[in-house]
Amino acid sequence: MSNYIVGDIQGCYSGLRKLLKKADFDPAHDKLWAVGDLIGRGPESLQTLRFLYSLGDRFETVLGNHDLHLLAIYCGIRLVKPADKLDELLAAKELPTYIKWLRSKHLAIKLDEHTLLTHAGLYPLWSVDKALSLSAEVSELLSGKHWKSLLQHMYSNEPSCWSKTLQDNTRRRFFINAFTRMRYIENGCELELNCTTSPELAPEGLSPWFTVPNKKLKTKQKVIFGHWASLQGNTHSTQFIALDTGYVWGQSMTLLNLENMLQISS
């Protein structure tokens, strides 16, 4: 049995199937994990969810910002945009099934003793255990009867810095942003959520989150993430592994074999 982790799929079902074929992925023996952003922007969001859902317990994922955006659209909290390319999915009779399924997913998963999986990464002031605890807090609400209220309050760039004094919706908004939207940190702790460029083109004063020293992250611990296509998988670190290589933007999709840490790209 092999565990494979795929970067952002974003509704590119055909690309996913080609990549899985290249890796000889066999759902009878192997398990597929995803970094989130299963849908959105690509032309085959319905087919993507239909396939991943059919894998049952041979598939698991964390939630990305596009996945949460779908939930918000479903609730009427956000309007669908042409660039989302979600019309076919939103019209599908099985959509409520997929919505309930996505609501059961987490923002962070511990893959093994040393490996954390999240969509955007690990905020530099948090330990792995802290991240898992905060993820569990959101998951409990997202799967409960007040899940729509959670989504209604998640849209804002503020607060930009973590504090133990944050409460309720403000607190949860921060760590939803950190888990699903984070790329850059400024002033040591502040999320800068507007810049999407590669680090060499970023304005002065912005640091990729994975270059900010994290005193609570142990040397043996790894963080696997997606979300940041312009990185093209380059973190210059074996501790932080970026898997979004921009397939939806005409580049490649990447699959990581967790057992040997080898990557396969389309």
C-alpha positions as a Python dict, from the first residue, in 0.01 Angstrom:
ca = {
    (1, 'M'): (0, 0, 0),
    (2, 'S'): (118, 349, -86),
    (3, 'N'): (-7, 687, 35),
    (4, 'Y'): (-10, 955, -233),
    (5, 'I'): (-68, 1326, -174),
    (6, 'V'): (-185, 1539, -465),
    (7, 'G'): (-149, 1914, -502),
    (8, 'D'): (-435, 2150, -587),
    (9, 'I'): (-673, 1977, -830),
    (10, 'Q'): (-908, 2274, -877),
    (11, 'G'): (-1164, 2092, -1086),
    (12, 'C'): (-912, 1944, -1330),
    (13, 'Y'): (-1044, 1589, -1326),
    (14, 'S'): (-882, 1477, -1651),
    (15, 'G'): (-541, 1593, -1531),
    (16, 'L'): (-588, 1413, -1202),
    (17, 'R'): (-677, 1083, -1369),
    (18, 'K'): (-376, 1105, -1602),
    (19, 'L'): (-147, 1169, -1307),
    (20, 'L'): (-290, 881, -1103),
    (21, 'K'): (-247, 651, -1403),
    (22, 'K'): (114, 761, -1437),
    (23, 'A'): (170, 671, -1069),
    (24, 'D'): (-11, 335, -1104),
    (25, 'F'): (-246, 441, -828),
    (26, 'D'): (-473, 151, -729),
    (27, 'P'): (-760, 238, -492),
    (28, 'A'): (-782, -128, -392),
    (29, 'H'): (-443, -97, -224),
    (30, 'D'): (-340, 271, -219),
    (31, 'K'): (-478, 582, -51),
    (32, 'L'): (-501, 930, -201),
    (33, 'W'): (-472, 1245, 9),
    (34, 'A'): (-523, 1603, -113),
    (35, 'V'): (-402, 1945, 2),
    (36, 'G'): (-742, 2101, -62),
    (37, 'D'): (-886, 2318, -339),
    (38, 'L'): (-1046, 2015, -495),
    (39, 'I'): (-1265, 2237, -710),
    (40, 'G'): (-1284, 2588, -854),
    (41, 'R'): (-1142, 2751, -1169),
    (42, 'G'): (-1103, 2421, -1354),
    (43, 'P'): (-1369, 2292, -1598),
    (44, 'E'): (-1451, 1961, -1427),
    (45, 'S'): (-1543, 2031, -1066),
    (46, 'L'): (-1845, 1800, -1069),
    (47, 'Q'): (-1649, 1510, -1218),
    (48, 'T'): (-1369, 1571, -968),
    (49, 'L'): (-1594, 1552, -662),
    (50, 'R'): (-1786, 1258, -808),
    (51, 'F'): (-1462, 1061, -849),
    (52, 'L'): (-1305, 1154, -515),
    (53, 'Y'): (-1628, 1078, -328),
    (54, 'S'): (-1645, 738, -498),
    (55, 'L'): (-1308, 644, -348),
    (56, 'G'): (-1466, 625, -2),
    (57, 'D'): (-1209, 571, 272),
    (58, 'R'): (-932, 549, 11),
    (59, 'F'): (-941, 929, -11),
    (60, 'E'): (-899, 1206, 243),
    (61, 'T'): (-844, 1580, 216),
    (62, 'V'): (-802, 1902, 408),
    (63, 'L'): (-1016, 2198, 306),
    (64, 'G'): (-885, 2481, 90),
    (65, 'N'): (-1019, 2830, 31),
    (66, 'H'): (-1202, 2723, -287),
    (67, 'D'): (-1373, 2438, -101),
    (68, 'L'): (-1492, 2676, 169),
    (69, 'H'): (-1601, 2919, -103),
    (70, 'L'): (-1823, 2646, -252),
    (71, 'L'): (-1987, 2594, 87),
    (72, 'A'): (-2048, 2969, 117),
    (73, 'I'): (-2203, 2981, -232),
    (74, 'Y'): (-2428, 2688, -146),
    (75, 'C'): (-2552, 2878, 160),
    (76, 'G'): (-2614, 3198, -35),
    (77, 'I'): (-2342, 3381, 157),
    (78, 'R'): (-2137, 3440, -159),
    (79, 'L'): (-2232, 3467, -525),
    (80, 'V'): (-2077, 3237, -781),
    (81, 'K'): (-1844, 3406, -1030),
    (82, 'P'): (-1784, 3302, -1392),
    (83, 'A'): (-1417, 3232, -1308),
    (84, 'D'): (-1526, 2975, -1047),
    (85, 'K'): (-1663, 2749, -1324),
    (86, 'L'): (-1900, 2584, -1077),
    (87, 'D'): (-2231, 2603, -1265),
    (88, 'E'): (-2244, 2232, -1353),
    (89, 'L'): (-2158, 2131, -998),
    (90, 'L'): (-2411, 2369, -845),
    (91, 'A'): (-2684, 2226, -1069),
    (92, 'A'): (-2602, 1863, -987),
    (93, 'K'): (-2865, 1664, -797),
    (94, 'E'): (-2598, 1508, -576),
    (95, 'L'): (-2458, 1846, -465),
    (96, 'P'): (-2611, 1824, -111),
    (97, 'T'): (-2427, 1494, -63),
    (98, 'Y'): (-2095, 1654, -156),
    (99, 'I'): (-2164, 1957, 63),
    (100, 'K'): (-2226, 1736, 366),
    (101, 'W'): (-1913, 1537, 282),
    (102, 'L'): (-1694, 1849, 258),
    (103, 'R'): (-1832, 1975, 588),
    (104, 'S'): (-1685, 1665, 755),
    (105, 'K'): (-1330, 1753, 645),
    (106, 'H'): (-1061, 1925, 847),
    (107, 'L'): (-826, 2220, 801),
    (108, 'A'): (-525, 2020, 921),
    (109, 'I'): (-446, 1649, 940),
    (110, 'K'): (-155, 1469, 1101),
    (111, 'L'): (-49, 1211, 843),
    (112, 'D'): (201, 1035, 1067),
    (113, 'E'): (414, 1108, 1372),
    (114, 'H'): (613, 1378, 1191),
    (115, 'T'): (395, 1510, 905),
    (116, 'L'): (124, 1777, 901),
    (117, 'L'): (-103, 1833, 600),
    (118, 'T'): (-276, 2169, 551),
    (119, 'H'): (-386, 2374, 251),
    (120, 'A'): (-178, 2690, 299),
    (121, 'G'): (72, 2589, 565),
    (122, 'L'): (153, 2622, 935),
    (123, 'Y'): (136, 2967, 1093),
    (124, 'P'): (484, 3035, 1241),
    (125, 'L'): (362, 3094, 1598),
    (126, 'W'): (187, 2755, 1622),
    (127, 'S'): (305, 2406, 1702),
    (128, 'V'): (167, 2109, 1511),
    (129, 'D'): (-44, 2016, 1813),
    (130, 'K'): (-182, 2371, 1836),
    (131, 'A'): (-273, 2365, 1468),
    (132, 'L'): (-457, 2035, 1507),
    (133, 'S'): (-645, 2170, 1808),
    (134, 'L'): (-759, 2480, 1620),
    (135, 'S'): (-855, 2270, 1318),
    (136, 'A'): (-1069, 2049, 1542),
    (137, 'E'): (-1247, 2357, 1676),
    (138, 'V'): (-1350, 2463, 1325),
    (139, 'S'): (-1441, 2108, 1222),
    (140, 'E'): (-1677, 2068, 1513),
    (141, 'L'): (-1865, 2384, 1409),
    (142, 'L'): (-1854, 2309, 1038),
    (143, 'S'): (-2013, 1969, 1087),
    (144, 'G'): (-2270, 2101, 1336),
    (145, 'K'): (-2602, 2283, 1304),
    (146, 'H'): (-2447, 2634, 1318),
    (147, 'W'): (-2209, 2578, 1026),
    (148, 'K'): (-2363, 2852, 813),
    (149, 'S'): (-2289, 3110, 1082),
    (150, 'L'): (-1924, 3007, 1080),
    (151, 'L'): (-1902, 3066, 705),
    (152, 'Q'): (-2090, 3394, 724),
    (153, 'H'): (-1825, 3542, 953),
    (154, 'M'): (-1511, 3409, 785),
    (155, 'Y'): (-1471, 3678, 516),
    (156, 'S'): (-1221, 3945, 622),
    (157, 'N'): (-844, 3994, 633),
    (158, 'E'): (-863, 4100, 995),
    (159, 'P'): (-729, 4025, 1246),
    (160, 'S'): (-388, 3991, 1084),
    (161, 'C'): (-195, 3860, 1385),
    (162, 'W'): (-264, 3573, 1623),
    (163, 'S'): (-339, 3648, 1985),
    (164, 'K'): (-466, 3430, 2267),
    (165, 'T'): (-714, 3708, 2345),
    (166, 'L'): (-903, 3662, 2016),
    (167, 'Q'): (-1255, 3533, 2071),
    (168, 'D'): (-1541, 3363, 1886),
    (169, 'N'): (-1584, 3455, 1519),
    (170, 'T'): (-1276, 3679, 1512),
    (171, 'R'): (-1062, 3399, 1650),
    (172, 'R'): (-1194, 3140, 1407),
    (173, 'R'): (-1163, 3379, 1112),
    (174, 'F'): (-793, 3418, 1182),
    (175, 'F'): (-711, 3054, 1180),
    (176, 'I'): (-932, 2981, 877),
    (177, 'N'): (-728, 3247, 695),
    (178, 'A'): (-402, 3102, 823),
    (179, 'F'): (-490, 2748, 718),
    (180, 'T'): (-640, 2830, 377),
    (181, 'R'): (-512, 3168, 252),
    (182, 'M'): (-167, 3231, 405),
    (183, 'R'): (138, 3295, 188),
    (184, 'Y'): (333, 3584, 333),
    (185, 'I'): (411, 3711, 682),
    (186, 'E'): (516, 4065, 767),
    (187, 'N'): (642, 4214, 1092),
    (188, 'G'): (708, 3867, 1231),
    (189, 'C'): (346, 3758, 1283),
    (190, 'E'): (103, 3940, 1051),
    (191, 'L'): (-73, 3762, 766),
    (192, 'E'): (-38, 3952, 438),
    (193, 'L'): (-317, 3803, 228),
    (194, 'N'): (-303, 4010, -90),
    (195, 'C'): (32, 3922, -244),
    (196, 'T'): (28, 3602, -451),
    (197, 'T'): (352, 3636, -644),
    (198, 'S'): (664, 3421, -611),
    (199, 'P'): (905, 3524, -331),
    (200, 'E'): (1164, 3676, -564),
    (201, 'L'): (902, 3921, -692),
    (202, 'A'): (743, 4004, -356),
    (203, 'P'): (762, 4353, -206),
    (204, 'E'): (1029, 4419, 53),
    (205, 'G'): (922, 4329, 405),
    (206, 'L'): (720, 4023, 311),
    (207, 'S'): (853, 3680, 407),
    (208, 'P'): (714, 3344, 294),
    (209, 'W'): (557, 3187, 602),
    (210, 'F'): (793, 2888, 586),
    (211, 'T'): (1101, 3114, 613),
    (212, 'V'): (981, 3272, 938),
    (213, 'P'): (1148, 3088, 1230),
    (214, 'N'): (902, 2865, 1416),
    (215, 'K'): (1037, 2782, 1761),
    (216, 'K'): (752, 2538, 1820),
    (217, 'L'): (817, 2321, 1514),
    (218, 'K'): (1052, 2031, 1575),
    (219, 'T'): (1336, 1958, 1332),
    (220, 'K'): (1193, 1619, 1230),
    (221, 'Q'): (846, 1757, 1162),
    (222, 'K'): (736, 1829, 805),
    (223, 'V'): (455, 2043, 666),
    (224, 'I'): (298, 1949, 333),
    (225, 'F'): (84, 2217, 171),
    (226, 'G'): (-56, 2355, -155),
    (227, 'H'): (-230, 2686, -235),
    (228, 'W'): (74, 2873, -371),
    (229, 'A'): (105, 2799, -743),
    (230, 'S'): (368, 3065, -811),
    (231, 'L'): (613, 2882, -582),
    (232, 'Q'): (621, 2600, -839),
    (233, 'G'): (703, 2364, -553),
    (234, 'N'): (1022, 2547, -455),
    (235, 'T'): (1061, 2610, -83),
    (236, 'H'): (1433, 2530, -77),
    (237, 'S'): (1361, 2314, 226),
    (238, 'T'): (1299, 1945, 289),
    (239, 'Q'): (1087, 2036, 592),
    (240, 'F'): (826, 2233, 396),
    (241, 'I'): (689, 2060, 88),
    (242, 'A'): (481, 2261, -160),
    (243, 'L'): (260, 2059, -396),
    (244, 'D'): (58, 2322, -585),
    (245, 'T'): (241, 2346, -916),
    (246, 'G'): (-29, 2533, -1105),
    (247, 'Y'): (-204, 2277, -1324),
    (248, 'V'): (-515, 2493, -1357),
    (249, 'W'): (-287, 2772, -1487),
    (250, 'G'): (-148, 2550, -1762),
    (251, 'Q'): (150, 2412, -1573),
    (252, 'S'): (168, 2075, -1393),
    (253, 'M'): (-4, 1870, -1124),
    (254, 'T'): (215, 1701, -864),
    (255, 'L'): (175, 1381, -665),
    (256, 'L'): (393, 1292, -365),
    (257, 'N'): (454, 933, -252),
    (258, 'L'): (457, 966, 126),
    (259, 'E'): (653, 643, 176),
    (260, 'N'): (960, 742, -25),
    (261, 'M'): (895, 1117, -62),
    (262, 'L'): (934, 1096, -439),
    (263, 'Q'): (727, 1332, -654),
    (264, 'I'): (553, 1257, -981),
    (265, 'S'): (437, 1540, -1206),
    (266, 'S'): (208, 1545, -1505),
}
